[in-house]
mmCIF file of C-alpha atoms and ligand atoms in Angstrom:
data_model
loop_
_atom_site.group_PDB
_atom_site.id
_atom_site.type_symbol
_atom_site.label_atom_id
_atom_site.label_comp_id
_atom_site.label_asym_id
_atom_site.label_seq_id
_atom_site.Cartn_x
_atom_site.Cartn_y
_atom_site.Cartn_z
ATOM 1 C CA MET A 1 97.803 124.200 37.485
ATOM 2 C CA ASP A 2 97.912 125.035 41.165
ATOM 3 C CA SER A 3 96.478 128.519 41.739
ATOM 4 C CA SER A 4 96.884 128.373 45.511
ATOM 5 C CA THR A 5 95.901 131.505 47.356
ATOM 6 C CA GLY A 6 98.080 133.380 49.801
ATOM 7 C CA ALA A 7 96.357 134.616 52.924
ATOM 8 C CA ASP A 8 94.953 138.081 52.241
ATOM 9 C CA CYS A 9 97.068 138.430 49.101
ATOM 10 C CA LEU A 10 96.340 141.446 46.882
ATOM 11 C CA PHE A 11 97.506 139.791 43.659
ATOM 12 C CA CYS A 12 95.537 136.572 44.345
ATOM 13 C CA LYS A 13 92.472 138.815 44.714
ATOM 14 C CA ILE A 14 93.253 140.568 41.416
ATOM 15 C CA ARG A 15 93.778 137.131 39.781
ATOM 16 C CA ASP A 16 90.374 136.007 41.073
ATOM 17 C CA GLY A 17 88.600 139.229 40.070
ATOM 18 C CA GLU A 18 87.861 140.216 43.678
ATOM 19 C CA ILE A 19 89.804 143.461 43.234
ATOM 20 C CA PRO A 20 89.564 145.269 39.890
ATOM 21 C CA ALA A 21 92.616 145.845 37.703
ATOM 22 C CA ARG A 22 93.233 146.715 34.063
ATOM 23 C CA LYS A 23 94.156 143.234 32.863
ATOM 24 C CA VAL A 24 96.356 143.052 29.794
ATOM 25 C CA ARG A 25 96.718 139.294 29.303
ATOM 26 C CA GLU A 26 95.854 136.051 30.977
ATOM 27 C CA ASP A 27 96.703 132.413 30.304
ATOM 28 C CA ASP A 28 96.843 129.178 32.253
ATOM 29 C CA ARG A 29 100.047 130.123 34.082
ATOM 30 C CA VAL A 30 100.384 133.909 34.246
ATOM 31 C CA PHE A 31 98.319 137.075 34.143
ATOM 32 C CA ALA A 32 99.309 140.688 33.515
ATOM 33 C CA PHE A 33 97.786 144.032 34.457
ATOM 34 C CA GLU A 34 98.636 147.736 34.499
ATOM 35 C CA ASP A 35 100.510 148.950 37.603
ATOM 36 C CA ILE A 36 98.388 151.399 39.604
ATOM 37 C CA ASN A 37 101.388 153.724 40.099
ATOM 38 C CA PRO A 38 103.304 153.602 36.795
ATOM 39 C CA GLN A 39 107.046 154.345 36.838
ATOM 40 C CA ALA A 40 107.318 154.550 33.033
ATOM 41 C CA PRO A 41 104.913 155.202 30.124
ATOM 42 C CA ALA A 42 104.383 151.437 30.085
ATOM 43 C CA HIS A 43 104.376 149.654 33.441
ATOM 44 C CA VAL A 44 102.755 146.237 33.455
ATOM 45 C CA LEU A 45 102.970 143.645 36.227
ATOM 46 C CA VAL A 46 103.335 140.069 34.999
ATOM 47 C CA VAL A 47 102.335 137.616 37.705
ATOM 48 C CA PRO A 48 102.275 133.815 38.096
ATOM 49 C CA ARG A 49 98.767 132.479 38.805
ATOM 50 C CA ARG A 50 100.332 130.264 41.441
ATOM 51 C CA HIS A 51 100.932 132.117 44.692
ATOM 52 C CA PHE A 52 104.503 132.157 45.925
ATOM 53 C CA ALA A 53 105.824 135.001 47.997
ATOM 54 C CA THR A 54 109.289 135.781 46.654
ATOM 55 C CA LEU A 55 111.746 134.584 44.050
ATOM 56 C CA ASP A 56 113.685 133.013 46.944
ATOM 57 C CA GLU A 57 111.182 130.127 46.723
ATOM 58 C CA LEU A 58 111.930 129.433 43.061
ATOM 59 C CA PRO A 59 114.732 126.823 43.461
ATOM 60 C CA ALA A 60 112.447 124.684 45.640
ATOM 61 C CA LEU A 61 109.733 124.704 42.941
ATOM 62 C CA GLY A 62 112.013 122.920 40.472
ATOM 63 C CA ALA A 63 111.005 122.553 36.829
ATOM 64 C CA GLU A 64 107.478 123.860 37.412
ATOM 65 C CA GLY A 65 108.794 127.123 38.821
ATOM 66 C CA GLU A 66 111.294 127.493 35.999
ATOM 67 C CA GLY A 67 108.487 126.960 33.501
ATOM 68 C CA ILE A 68 106.370 129.635 35.161
ATOM 69 C CA VAL A 69 109.159 132.207 35.145
ATOM 70 C CA GLY A 70 110.012 131.340 31.535
ATOM 71 C CA ARG A 71 106.392 131.961 30.566
ATOM 72 C CA LEU A 72 106.417 135.190 32.525
ATOM 73 C CA ALA A 73 109.417 136.475 30.528
ATOM 74 C CA ALA A 74 107.860 135.346 27.246
ATOM 75 C CA VAL A 75 104.607 137.161 28.030
ATOM 76 C CA ALA A 76 106.546 140.308 28.975
ATOM 77 C CA ALA A 77 108.459 140.162 25.672
ATOM 78 C CA ALA A 78 105.208 139.723 23.760
ATOM 79 C CA ILE A 79 103.684 142.771 25.466
ATOM 80 C CA ALA A 80 106.834 144.817 24.736
ATOM 81 C CA ALA A 81 106.605 143.833 21.062
ATOM 82 C CA GLU A 82 102.877 144.532 20.938
ATOM 83 C CA ARG A 83 103.410 148.039 22.337
ATOM 84 C CA GLY A 84 106.197 148.799 19.906
ATOM 85 C CA PHE A 85 109.110 149.446 22.300
ATOM 86 C CA ALA A 86 110.746 146.028 22.104
ATOM 87 C CA GLY A 87 113.654 147.323 20.006
ATOM 88 C CA ASP A 88 114.109 150.551 21.977
ATOM 89 C CA GLY A 89 115.059 149.049 25.321
ATOM 90 C CA TRP A 90 112.795 147.859 28.085
ATOM 91 C CA ARG A 91 113.238 146.387 31.505
ATOM 92 C CA LEU A 92 111.943 143.363 33.398
ATOM 93 C CA VAL A 93 112.475 143.743 37.146
ATOM 94 C CA PHE A 94 111.866 141.449 40.098
ATOM 95 C CA ASN A 95 112.159 143.192 43.438
ATOM 96 C CA VAL A 96 113.026 140.460 45.924
ATOM 97 C CA ASN A 97 112.341 141.185 49.600
ATOM 98 C CA PRO A 98 111.855 144.579 51.267
ATOM 99 C CA GLY A 99 115.526 145.555 50.991
ATOM 100 C CA ALA A 100 115.077 145.589 47.198
ATOM 101 C CA GLY A 101 111.703 147.356 47.312
ATOM 102 C CA GLN A 102 109.292 144.402 47.256
ATOM 103 C CA SER A 103 105.998 145.464 48.824
ATOM 104 C CA VAL A 104 103.558 142.807 47.548
ATOM 105 C CA PHE A 105 104.512 139.260 48.521
ATOM 106 C CA HIS A 106 103.193 137.381 45.511
ATOM 107 C CA VAL A 107 105.977 137.088 42.925
ATOM 108 C CA HIS A 108 105.656 139.535 40.047
ATOM 109 C CA ALA A 109 107.819 141.042 37.338
ATOM 110 C CA HIS A 110 107.649 144.722 36.458
ATOM 111 C CA LEU A 111 107.681 145.295 32.700
ATOM 112 C CA LEU A 112 108.840 148.876 32.150
ATOM 113 C CA GLY A 113 109.116 150.562 28.785
ATOM 114 C CA GLY A 114 108.649 153.706 26.778
ATOM 115 C CA ARG A 115 111.498 155.785 28.215
ATOM 116 C CA PRO A 116 115.311 155.547 28.556
ATOM 117 C CA PHE A 117 116.607 153.670 31.619
ATOM 118 C CA GLY A 118 119.746 154.431 33.586
ATOM 119 C CA TRP A 119 122.229 151.970 35.088
ATOM 120 C CA PRO A 120 122.824 151.162 37.919
ATOM 121 C CA PRO A 121 119.090 151.058 38.674
ATOM 122 C CA GLY A 122 119.330 152.325 42.271
HETATM 123 P P1 5GP B 201 106.800 145.692 44.460
HETATM 124 O O1 5GP B 201 107.020 146.952 45.250
HETATM 125 O O2 5GP B 201 106.285 144.583 45.357
HETATM 126 O O3 5GP B 201 107.947 145.244 43.607
HETATM 127 O O4 5GP B 201 105.649 146.037 43.407
HETATM 128 C C1 5GP B 201 104.297 146.111 43.759
HETATM 129 C C2 5GP B 201 103.631 146.936 42.697
HETATM 130 O O5 5GP B 201 102.223 146.767 42.818
HETATM 131 C C3 5GP B 201 103.893 148.437 42.822
HETATM 132 O O6 5GP B 201 104.518 148.918 41.634
HETATM 133 C C4 5GP B 201 102.515 149.051 43.045
HETATM 134 O O7 5GP B 201 102.324 150.278 42.389
HETATM 135 C C5 5GP B 201 101.585 147.975 42.515
HETATM 136 N N1 5GP B 201 100.286 147.931 43.170
HETATM 137 C C6 5GP B 201 100.065 147.976 44.512
HETATM 138 N N2 5GP B 201 98.734 147.894 44.759
HETATM 139 C C7 5GP B 201 98.120 147.790 43.540
HETATM 140 C C8 5GP B 201 96.743 147.661 43.158
HETATM 141 O O8 5GP B 201 95.828 147.622 43.963
HETATM 142 N N3 5GP B 201 96.498 147.600 41.814
HETATM 143 C C9 5GP B 201 97.502 147.634 40.884
HETATM 144 N N4 5GP B 201 97.126 147.559 39.600
HETATM 145 N N5 5GP B 201 98.801 147.738 41.217
HETATM 146 C C10 5GP B 201 99.110 147.811 42.538
HETATM 147 ZN ZN1 ZN B 202 98.947 135.678 46.023
#
């Protein structure tokens, strides 16, 4: 598995243990850790090991990219089940580009749970 590193990328550094984080899970394709600024009682970031900047790059990655994002969703669902809020309602959010609030340019999904969520999300 390609774990290429983005220049000066915060999440590559967390992946490689160069910056500490409260890691929740790790496998050959994705890793997950607690968000430093939680927006819900549970707020975990689920991140592909492979560096790519935004979800805009996903179509060009073909089957490999689809596999990574599938794993990412499966890991999020497993964490939701493990924490006991799977049946209550939880959210998996990708912010894509600054206009949607993306601030770290290494693809990641926000797993949010443990409170009610409104719609539209704002
Ligand atoms: P984005 O805004 O790109 O969708 O999400 C980036 C997320 O990374 C934010 O929710 C932010 O709180 C989180 N974050 C930023 N820096 C750090 C850090 O150093 N450690 C951890 N654990 N989370 C971080
Ligand atoms: Zn990165």
